[in-house]
Amino acid sequence: GVDPAVAFASPGWQEHTGPVLMLVCGSAPGGTAGVWGRSLCINTSTQEGAMFDYIARAKSRGFAVVVADPHADDCPHRHLHKLFELLPTQAPLLMVAHSYGAACALGMLKAVPAAQQRIKALALTDGMAWSSEGWTAASLLHETVPDDKELEAACHGLLSEEARTKALTSMHTMRDTIHEYAQLMPAAFVAPSPQFRSLVREVCQNWVSSCEALDTSVSMPDDSMPTVSAGHEAHPSTTHAATESIFAFLDSRISAPITVTSSKRSSAQIET
């Protein structure tokens, strides 16, 4: 079993029989519970930077809403697992996850076969994971913990010793955080099975920062999921910019049949 988790949710969500929408922020300090981008809340508006609009649109459709608080837990992947365990047993699961929240959502699904049975749609906005190369979408499906050699190689081109030391210190701090997550939920960090990759291609789409018009197809080195433009070049703004497209995607997925069979949707044992 798993311990309880703290989150924000619409009234009656645990008795809800319809779809449940889980909203997952990105990494701190820019992202936190209820906030897609702190800078947007400060410099633009809470309409763009907070989750109010997504919550209102979801409730108008009859969805229950759960707002995750991943940074209040010891591991964001485990936090999402804890929330999943609290959902109504048969409720279809919809998820919107921004930035590093995307890697956490995919890691949780990879580690929890029961969640694979329930996920109907996973909308990512500029989803990415951290590696020795920095933040990248290339490692979304297989988040790993870089070793010392990889970190040193990434800093090799820096001209001054001071710059290399500063960069290495920052990267070691981030690496240690990811390593702790991997120890707490190792199944979230295993290589994805072919069956899990098929599931992701079916239920997932990533709206990425781009100068192209909204929903323009974007070519990525890793073709693990459909990827389109969010209609905005700024990373924090992608979730707000793609709102209409994302809800059209969620609406289309609710009634869509799952073509990946249940026996093939289990890619890893639950480890918490």
mmCIF file of N, CA and C in Angstrom, residues 19 25 110 184 234:
data_model
loop_
_atom_site.group_PDB
_atom_site.id
_atom_site.type_symbol
_atom_site.label_atom_id
_atom_site.label_comp_id
_atom_site.label_asym_id
_atom_site.label_seq_id
_atom_site.Cartn_x
_atom_site.Cartn_y
_atom_site.Cartn_z
ATOM 1 N N PRO A 19 -15.373 11.233 -15.367
ATOM 2 C CA PRO A 19 -13.919 11.434 -15.483
ATOM 3 C C PRO A 19 -13.355 12.299 -14.358
ATOM 4 N N CYS A 25 1.673 20.288 -11.812
ATOM 5 C CA CYS A 25 2.567 21.406 -12.105
ATOM 6 C C CYS A 25 3.961 20.905 -12.460
ATOM 7 N N LYS A 110 4.113 4.342 -15.745
ATOM 8 C CA LYS A 110 4.990 3.214 -16.055
ATOM 9 C C LYS A 110 5.101 2.257 -14.872
ATOM 10 N N LEU A 184 13.232 6.119 -4.203
ATOM 11 C CA LEU A 184 11.913 6.018 -3.579
ATOM 12 C C LEU A 184 10.892 5.335 -4.482
ATOM 13 N N ALA A 234 7.384 30.690 -25.354
ATOM 14 C CA ALA A 234 7.865 30.719 -23.968
ATOM 15 C C ALA A 234 7.397 29.477 -23.217
#
